[in-house]
Phi, psi and omega in degrees: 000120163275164184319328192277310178313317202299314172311308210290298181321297187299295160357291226271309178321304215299325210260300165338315170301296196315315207280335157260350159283306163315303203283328201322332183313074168207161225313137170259093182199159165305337175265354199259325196303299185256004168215031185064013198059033172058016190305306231265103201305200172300306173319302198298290301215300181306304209280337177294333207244333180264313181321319182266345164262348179280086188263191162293329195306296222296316196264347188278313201231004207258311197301291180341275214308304152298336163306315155311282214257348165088164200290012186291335187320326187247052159277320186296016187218049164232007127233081165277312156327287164295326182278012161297295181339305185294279290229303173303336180271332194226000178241326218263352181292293202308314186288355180290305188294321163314331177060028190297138176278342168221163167318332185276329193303325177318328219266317175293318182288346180284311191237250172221199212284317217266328167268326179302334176274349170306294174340288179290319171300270186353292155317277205291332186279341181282326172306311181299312159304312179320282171330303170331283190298005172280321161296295166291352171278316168327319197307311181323321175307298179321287210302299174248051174261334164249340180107346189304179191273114165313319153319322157285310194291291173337313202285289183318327171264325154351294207264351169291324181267006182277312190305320177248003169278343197267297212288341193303281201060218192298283197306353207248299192298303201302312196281337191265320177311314182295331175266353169288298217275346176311305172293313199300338170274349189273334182268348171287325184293312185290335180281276186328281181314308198298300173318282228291313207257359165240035166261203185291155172334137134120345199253149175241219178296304161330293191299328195294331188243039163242359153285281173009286171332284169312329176276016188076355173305335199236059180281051201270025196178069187245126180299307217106317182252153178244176193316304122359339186082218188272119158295130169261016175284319194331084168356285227227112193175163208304314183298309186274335158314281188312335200262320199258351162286318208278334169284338176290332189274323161277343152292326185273339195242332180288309190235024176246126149281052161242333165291295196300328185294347163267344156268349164282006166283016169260191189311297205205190195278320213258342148303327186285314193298280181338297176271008151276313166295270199302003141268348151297307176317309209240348178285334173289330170272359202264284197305290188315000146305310168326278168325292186324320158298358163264005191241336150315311174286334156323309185281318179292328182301333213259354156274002182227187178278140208224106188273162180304301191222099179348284175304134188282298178333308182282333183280326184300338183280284195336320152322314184285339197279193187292315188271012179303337186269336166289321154309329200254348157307324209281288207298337167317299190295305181314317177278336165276014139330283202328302168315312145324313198299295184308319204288315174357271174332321203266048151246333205337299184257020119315279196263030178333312193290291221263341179268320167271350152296289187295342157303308177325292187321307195240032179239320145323306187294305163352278180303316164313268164000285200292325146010285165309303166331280178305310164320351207271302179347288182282340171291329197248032152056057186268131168257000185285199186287109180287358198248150189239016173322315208274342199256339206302325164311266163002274189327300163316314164299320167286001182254334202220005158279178154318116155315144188113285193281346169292306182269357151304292192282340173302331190292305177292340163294307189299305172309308162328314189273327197275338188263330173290331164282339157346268147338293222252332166264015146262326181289359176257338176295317184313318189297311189300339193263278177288004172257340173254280198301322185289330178297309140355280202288357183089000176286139193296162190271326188308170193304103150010159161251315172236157248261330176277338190273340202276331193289307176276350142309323165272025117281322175309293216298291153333288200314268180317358179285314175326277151017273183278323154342263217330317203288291164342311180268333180295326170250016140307314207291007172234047162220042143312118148112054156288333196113204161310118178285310211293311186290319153339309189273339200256312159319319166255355148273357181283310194310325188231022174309293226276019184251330179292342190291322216277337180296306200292315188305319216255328170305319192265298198245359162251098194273336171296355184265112139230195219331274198330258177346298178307323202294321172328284183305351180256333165280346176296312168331312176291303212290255173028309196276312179305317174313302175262355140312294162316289166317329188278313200313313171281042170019066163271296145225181187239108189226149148272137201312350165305327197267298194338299190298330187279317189286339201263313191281331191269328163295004189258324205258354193228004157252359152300302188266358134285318177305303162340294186297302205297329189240063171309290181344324202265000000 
């Protein structure tokens, strides 16, 4: 980065903060903090609700992830739609009418005290974790662009995001998201057009995605099943998308207050409904834009020099270790790969048919090579992040954009995460303030009569906002080296999605079930979802984490309602 990125880059941070402090102005109470005085139209409602599932992980690490394993990824988002549907008919009226600052105070009035507090832990700890790794992925950017100690960089985007998120609240995060995802689409677009316009004379969009194509990149549409019949290992295919997307979707956006807390800031019912639906519409071609760009850089790679290993930082130690002469081998063989590769390709248009059978050939060996490459890491006892998923956008934007256009897209990563941990470090304050502290104390939640208890429920609300920030950069610092952060974050809300989906489910539609039975059944329930979590990870069997929601919500609603039958009384 040169003097003109450090100008773009900062410019746009610095006018972001300023422009959410600003917006931040509004009543000092529990409804102006965390819901906006309710205020808020459709649009603000739409762009808030994509803006808090849309992070950094999405624009950072989802082009990596098609660049690896190819566009099946957004299978996971197909049913997203329908659980919009479901969510507008049956969470967004109650909770409007209830008039709740989170989704769970429903839960005491449906069942008791002891499953609405179940509840809300679950939502914060998954959250609360989540958010961590929502912290490191921006961080990723710092360290390797400069080298800094990733630890230290996490504490620095921590407390840069603290600032307007604490004095902010709801009004604050909601107004900076419409204009944080504004930039962030005009700079992903351009990040496109650029891959496309710097590939060789002659080749265009097309041709770039019948390479793509041919290496397996634009697989956006896999059953799952094989000679053997249906993998239930499979990530990411048609079946576990619609079913176990769609529970997941229903869960995150139904029963995460970090979702419901942005549609109850609208106006009214019929605002909440609006920007939930058309966030069903646009978030499945919004992620394939995403995908795509990584299934683009699949193609510029096979035309440029392609590094061995992405994180730069990390390749550089390694150079320094003990295994440095093995590296160097590696990297040798690897780059005359490129090489084959490029002269190939200039049969591309004589010999289509005989150029992607021999690309197929040596984009395989490629990969074995990086493969050998990456093993060096633990031999030569490097502990930084070793998975290169995360970097390969990033790389490209600092090696081959325009100065200017370097520090814009760096800048929107960076927007992406603040708006999105925003959002989540308020909805963890909320939880934390009315499912706990206020609740504890027996103070009523409702709008305060006077103006000194209002003032101090709206420091108290800021004390935790402070609170989980902290908790947030303390647990960036152990999810270095995960892997895919997208898939990471999606992995670990599965574990506890579908057993909170399945208490709200059983709440709404098995009326014969109550408190006691449910609350039983949602911890037998967890403890379960872990089991086989566990289980798959250690190829005991094999399910995929997509499925955790289907399973977590349907054991909760069928030992809830055995537990009933056996003990009506309770």
């Amino acid at each position: 980065m040169n003097r003109i990125d450090w100008i773009v880059l900062t410019l746009i941070l610095a006018g972001i903060i300023a422009y959410g402090l600003y917006k931040s102005r509004t009543e000092k109470n529990l409804d102006g903090y965390f819901l906006s005085n309710r205020s808020m139209p459709w649009f603000l409602v739409l762009l808030s609700v994509m803006g808090t599932q849309a992070s950094a992980i999405t624009f950072l690490s989802a082009p990596g992830q098609a660049f690896t394993d190819g566009m099946r990824f957004v299978q996971y988002y197909f049913g997203l739609p329908l659980a919009m549907i479901i969510i507008c008919i049956s969470f967004v009226p109650l909770f409007s009418r209830l008039k709740v600052y989170t989704a769970y105070e429903f839960l005491e009035h449906r069942f008791d005290i002891k499953t609405r507090t179940f509840t809300s832990f679950l939502f914060l700890l998954s959250r609360g974790l989540s958010t961590g790794i929502s912290i490191y992925a921006p961080a990723i950017i710092l360290s390797s662009l400069f080298g800094w100690n990733i630890y230290i960089t996490n504490i620095i985007m921590g407390g840069l995001l603290i600032v307007y998120t604490v004095s902010g609240g709801a009004k604050a995060v909601a107004y900076t998201q419409q204009l944080q995802l504004i930039i962030i689409f005009i700079g992903m677009a351009v990040a496109a057009y650029m891959i496309v316009h710097l590939l060789p004379s002659g080749l265009g969009f097309m041709d770039a995605l019948k390479i793509s194509g041919s290496n397996g990149k634009l697989n956006v549409i896999t059953t799952g099943f094989t000679k053997n019949g249906f993998d239930w290992k499979d990530k990411y295919n048609l079946l576990s998308g619609i079913i176990g997307g769609f529970f997941l979707a229903l869960s995150y956006f139904g029963t995460d207050q970090s979702q419901v807390g942005r549609y109850l800031t609208a106006k009214n019912d019929k605002e909440s409904k609006m920007g939930l639906l058309l966030n069903g519409l646009v978030k499945v071609p919004m992620q394939f834009g995403i995908l795509l760009i990584g299934a683009l850089l699949f193609t510029f790679y096979q035309f440029s020099d392609q590094p061995i290993f992405f994180n730069q930082v990390v390749h550089e130690q390694l150079l320094q270790s003990s295994e440095k002469n093995n590296a160097i081998r590696i990297e040798q063989q690897y780059n005359q790969l490129n090489t084959e590769k490029q002269t190939i390709l200039k049969t591309w248009s004589t010999k289509p048919e005989e150029t992607k059978m021999k690309l197929r050939e040596l984009n395989a060996q490629s990969q074995q090579l990086k493969n050998n490459y990456q093993g060096l890491f633990q031999k030569a006892g490097i502990s930084g992040d070793t998975n290169d998923t995360n970097y390969i956008f990033l790389r490209f934007v600092i090696d081959y954009l325009p100065h200017g256009l370097v520090g814009l897209l760096i800048a929107i990563i960076f927007l992406a995460a603040w708006g999105s941990i925003a959002a989540a470090l308020n909805s963890l304050a909320a939880t934390s303030v009315i499912d706990f502290h206020l609740r504890f104390r027996k103070t009523n939640t409702d709008m305060p009569a006077s103006f000194d208890e209002a003032l101090s429920k709206y420091h108290i609300s800021k004390y935790y906002t402070l609170v989980w920030g902290v908790f947030c950069i303390i647990i960036a610092e152990f999810v270095i080296g995960m892997g895919s952060l997208i898939e990471a974050v999606n992995v670990l809300g599965s574990l506890f999605y579908g057993v909170i989906l399945g208490i709200f489910l059983v709440a709404f539609y098995i009326k014969s079930v109550k408190g006691h039975a449910v609350f039983w059944a949602a911890i037998v329930s967890e403890l379960l979802v872990v089991l086989v979590f566990l289980l798959d990870k250690y190829n005991i069997i094999g399910v995929s984490f997509l499925w955790l929601n289907l399973i977590g919500a349907l054991l909760v609603a069928l030992i809830s309602k055995l537990l009933q039958s056996c003990f009506p009384n309770r």
